[in-house]
């Protein structure tokens, strides 16, 4: 849940900055597929990687975590969206 | 530098809470020696461990990072203290 909230926050900041995953990867010296995994919340990022991404997004760490906490609250209030988001882009057998 | 600043912040919060490294370890389900390494800045903590420690210290993440940024600025302004702190508890050959 925490990783998903951070990923969502990073994705929102990246979109606000109007850059692609590839461009963010170039700025932070990380591969595009890694950025993709960060945004979907499958990576348990280290302090240094979080700081690296925050710098690439020109967002101070306290602000990043304040936004993450907001995303977390939103996710807790609306589990439906969370569940749907986890299926996004996947082919689901029903 | 970043890891040292986070370690220092966690140490300050622990001391403000009036608890030992062992007690913090028990609250966060981490070993005392690990807490010691966190506080001296030798560990590159993951998001989940940072969140775990913040919860054990009853400190919201945005506040933790705001304090860390303050510690970072202080360390940058006073490199002497930083250098001395890195020798603390070590026997130094001169």
Tab-separated table of C-alpha atoms in Angstrom:
chain	number	residue	atom	x	y	z
A	1	UNK	CA	0.000	0.000	0.000
A	2	UNK	CA	2.850	2.342	0.968
A	3	UNK	CA	4.837	1.451	-2.156
A	4	UNK	CA	1.726	1.925	-4.316
A	5	UNK	CA	1.104	5.349	-2.757
A	6	UNK	CA	4.705	6.440	-3.377
A	7	UNK	CA	4.557	5.102	-6.936
A	8	UNK	CA	1.326	6.948	-7.612
A	9	UNK	CA	2.810	10.168	-6.212
A	10	UNK	CA	5.922	9.844	-8.358
A	11	UNK	CA	3.750	9.178	-11.410
A	12	UNK	CA	1.620	12.258	-10.699
A	13	UNK	CA	4.716	14.440	-10.258
A	14	UNK	CA	6.205	13.052	-13.488
A	15	UNK	CA	2.997	13.793	-15.410
A	16	UNK	CA	2.802	17.296	-13.904
A	17	UNK	CA	6.368	17.850	-15.122
A	18	UNK	CA	5.214	16.707	-18.577
A	19	UNK	CA	7.920	14.086	-18.988
A	20	UNK	CA	7.887	10.406	-19.991
A	21	UNK	CA	9.151	7.453	-17.914
A	22	UNK	CA	12.170	7.334	-20.243
A	23	UNK	CA	12.949	11.014	-19.600
A	24	UNK	CA	12.595	10.615	-15.835
A	25	UNK	CA	14.869	7.561	-16.057
A	26	UNK	CA	17.482	9.600	-17.911
A	27	UNK	CA	17.349	12.384	-15.316
A	28	UNK	CA	17.668	9.930	-12.413
A	29	UNK	CA	20.061	7.546	-14.153
A	30	UNK	CA	17.583	4.659	-13.906
A	31	UNK	CA	16.112	2.391	-16.595
A	32	UNK	CA	12.621	3.094	-17.945
A	33	UNK	CA	11.400	-0.350	-16.829
A	34	UNK	CA	12.598	0.413	-13.298
A	35	UNK	CA	10.608	3.695	-13.334
A	36	UNK	CA	7.595	1.708	-14.502
A	37	UNK	CA	7.992	-0.708	-11.569
A	38	UNK	CA	8.390	2.216	-9.161
A	39	UNK	CA	5.147	3.765	-10.416
A	40	UNK	CA	3.153	0.540	-10.099
A	41	UNK	CA	4.495	0.090	-6.568
A	42	UNK	CA	6.364	-3.174	-7.011
A	43	UNK	CA	9.682	-1.764	-5.743
A	44	UNK	CA	10.627	-1.128	-2.124
A	45	UNK	CA	12.791	1.938	-2.863
A	46	UNK	CA	15.809	2.896	-0.799
A	47	UNK	CA	16.315	6.349	0.705
A	48	UNK	CA	18.945	7.194	-1.908
A	49	UNK	CA	16.747	6.191	-4.858
A	50	UNK	CA	13.780	8.128	-3.431
A	51	UNK	CA	16.008	11.200	-2.992
A	52	UNK	CA	17.386	10.720	-6.507
A	53	UNK	CA	13.874	10.607	-8.025
A	54	UNK	CA	12.689	13.556	-5.906
A	55	UNK	CA	15.632	15.626	-7.183
A	56	UNK	CA	14.896	14.588	-10.789
A	57	UNK	CA	11.296	15.735	-10.260
A	58	UNK	CA	12.437	18.912	-8.488
A	59	UNK	CA	10.272	18.037	-5.493
A	60	UNK	CA	11.611	18.419	-1.920
A	61	UNK	CA	11.373	15.199	0.125
A	62	UNK	CA	8.950	16.570	2.774
A	63	UNK	CA	6.584	17.616	-0.032
A	64	UNK	CA	6.913	14.218	-1.737
A	65	UNK	CA	5.967	12.426	1.487
A	66	UNK	CA	3.180	14.841	2.238
A	67	UNK	CA	1.705	14.054	-1.203
A	68	UNK	CA	2.297	10.335	-0.623
A	69	UNK	CA	0.386	10.486	2.663
A	70	UNK	CA	-2.459	12.227	0.850
A	71	UNK	CA	-2.474	9.477	-1.820
A	72	UNK	CA	-2.462	6.867	0.944
A	73	UNK	CA	-5.513	8.404	2.621
A	74	UNK	CA	-7.299	8.582	-0.718
A	75	UNK	CA	-6.485	4.924	-1.447
A	76	UNK	CA	-7.747	3.854	1.999
A	77	UNK	CA	-11.030	5.713	1.436
A	78	UNK	CA	-11.583	4.291	-2.025
A	79	UNK	CA	-10.398	0.662	-2.153
A	80	UNK	CA	-12.370	0.118	-5.382
A	81	UNK	CA	-10.072	2.390	-7.339
A	82	UNK	CA	-7.057	0.680	-5.783
A	83	UNK	CA	-8.310	-2.737	-6.867
A	84	UNK	CA	-9.094	-1.528	-10.399
A	85	UNK	CA	-5.707	0.190	-10.670
A	86	UNK	CA	-3.938	-3.053	-9.838
A	87	UNK	CA	-5.603	-4.672	-12.888
A	88	UNK	CA	-4.876	-1.755	-15.223
A	89	UNK	CA	-3.147	-2.891	-18.375
A	90	UNK	CA	-3.556	-6.567	-17.495
A	91	UNK	CA	-5.659	-9.088	-19.343
A	92	UNK	CA	-7.973	-10.541	-16.702
A	93	UNK	CA	-9.565	-13.982	-17.033
A	94	UNK	CA	-13.156	-13.973	-15.750
B	1	UNK	CA	25.368	12.506	3.821
B	2	UNK	CA	21.668	11.759	3.286
B	3	UNK	CA	21.882	8.535	5.290
B	4	UNK	CA	23.780	10.354	8.077
B	5	UNK	CA	21.110	13.081	8.173
B	6	UNK	CA	18.291	10.520	8.396
B	7	UNK	CA	20.193	8.596	11.086
B	8	UNK	CA	20.744	11.744	13.097
B	9	UNK	CA	17.063	12.667	12.805
B	10	UNK	CA	15.959	9.208	13.945
B	11	UNK	CA	18.388	9.382	16.857
B	12	UNK	CA	17.052	12.805	17.901
B	13	UNK	CA	13.456	11.573	17.724
B	14	UNK	CA	14.365	8.471	19.746
B	15	UNK	CA	16.052	10.576	22.438
B	16	UNK	CA	13.087	12.982	22.526
B	17	UNK	CA	10.843	9.971	23.086
B	18	UNK	CA	13.133	8.976	25.966
B	19	UNK	CA	13.714	5.439	24.707
B	20	UNK	CA	16.849	3.324	24.139
B	21	UNK	CA	18.000	1.756	20.861
B	22	UNK	CA	16.835	-1.601	22.251
B	23	UNK	CA	13.357	-0.220	22.990
B	24	UNK	CA	13.071	1.363	19.538
B	25	UNK	CA	14.206	-1.954	18.040
B	26	UNK	CA	11.467	-3.783	19.946
B	27	UNK	CA	8.811	-1.336	18.755
B	28	UNK	CA	9.939	-1.593	15.122
B	29	UNK	CA	10.783	-5.301	15.217
B	30	UNK	CA	14.445	-4.618	14.391
B	31	UNK	CA	17.647	-5.610	16.196
B	32	UNK	CA	19.416	-3.063	18.425
B	33	UNK	CA	22.601	-3.286	16.323
B	34	UNK	CA	20.552	-2.470	13.222
B	35	UNK	CA	19.128	0.632	14.960
B	36	UNK	CA	22.699	1.599	15.853
B	37	UNK	CA	23.747	1.305	12.195
B	38	UNK	CA	20.706	3.329	11.117
B	39	UNK	CA	21.629	6.113	13.536
B	40	UNK	CA	25.264	6.274	12.403
B	41	UNK	CA	24.086	6.412	8.775
B	42	UNK	CA	25.648	3.197	7.491
B	43	UNK	CA	22.345	1.777	6.230
B	44	UNK	CA	20.524	2.781	3.045
B	45	UNK	CA	17.035	2.229	4.451
B	46	UNK	CA	14.076	1.133	2.359
B	47	UNK	CA	10.762	2.971	2.264
B	48	UNK	CA	9.111	0.283	4.376
B	49	UNK	CA	11.797	0.353	7.084
B	50	UNK	CA	11.703	4.170	7.206
B	51	UNK	CA	7.898	4.051	7.561
B	52	UNK	CA	8.218	1.345	10.210
B	53	UNK	CA	10.669	3.447	12.269
B	54	UNK	CA	8.600	6.615	11.794
B	55	UNK	CA	5.526	4.781	13.130
B	56	UNK	CA	7.533	3.433	16.105
B	57	UNK	CA	8.627	7.017	16.843
B	58	UNK	CA	5.082	8.334	16.281
B	59	UNK	CA	6.399	10.801	13.713
B	60	UNK	CA	4.556	11.346	10.390
B	61	UNK	CA	6.785	10.817	7.322
B	62	UNK	CA	6.555	14.423	6.016
B	63	UNK	CA	7.709	15.671	9.440
B	64	UNK	CA	10.548	13.125	9.548
B	65	UNK	CA	11.826	14.296	6.152
B	66	UNK	CA	11.393	17.928	7.037
B	67	UNK	CA	13.601	17.353	10.097
B	68	UNK	CA	16.047	15.348	7.983
B	69	UNK	CA	16.346	18.222	5.510
B	70	UNK	CA	17.015	20.571	8.414
B	71	UNK	CA	19.748	18.221	9.716
B	72	UNK	CA	21.205	18.062	6.202
B	73	UNK	CA	21.423	21.852	5.958
B	74	UNK	CA	23.031	22.016	9.394
B	75	UNK	CA	25.584	19.340	8.416
B	76	UNK	CA	26.417	21.176	5.189
B	77	UNK	CA	26.992	24.408	7.107
B	78	UNK	CA	29.181	22.764	9.728
B	79	UNK	CA	31.363	20.105	8.083
B	80	UNK	CA	33.640	20.043	11.135
B	81	UNK	CA	30.976	18.464	13.287
B	82	UNK	CA	30.185	15.980	10.528
B	83	UNK	CA	33.833	14.918	10.283
B	84	UNK	CA	34.167	14.592	14.072
B	85	UNK	CA	30.901	12.636	14.284
B	86	UNK	CA	32.193	10.113	11.774
B	87	UNK	CA	35.104	9.360	14.122
B	88	UNK	CA	32.922	9.133	17.232
B	89	UNK	CA	33.497	5.905	19.102
B	90	UNK	CA	36.364	4.866	16.833
B	91	UNK	CA	39.991	4.516	17.830
B	92	UNK	CA	41.884	6.735	15.391
B	93	UNK	CA	45.547	6.181	14.534
B	94	UNK	CA	47.370	9.515	14.116
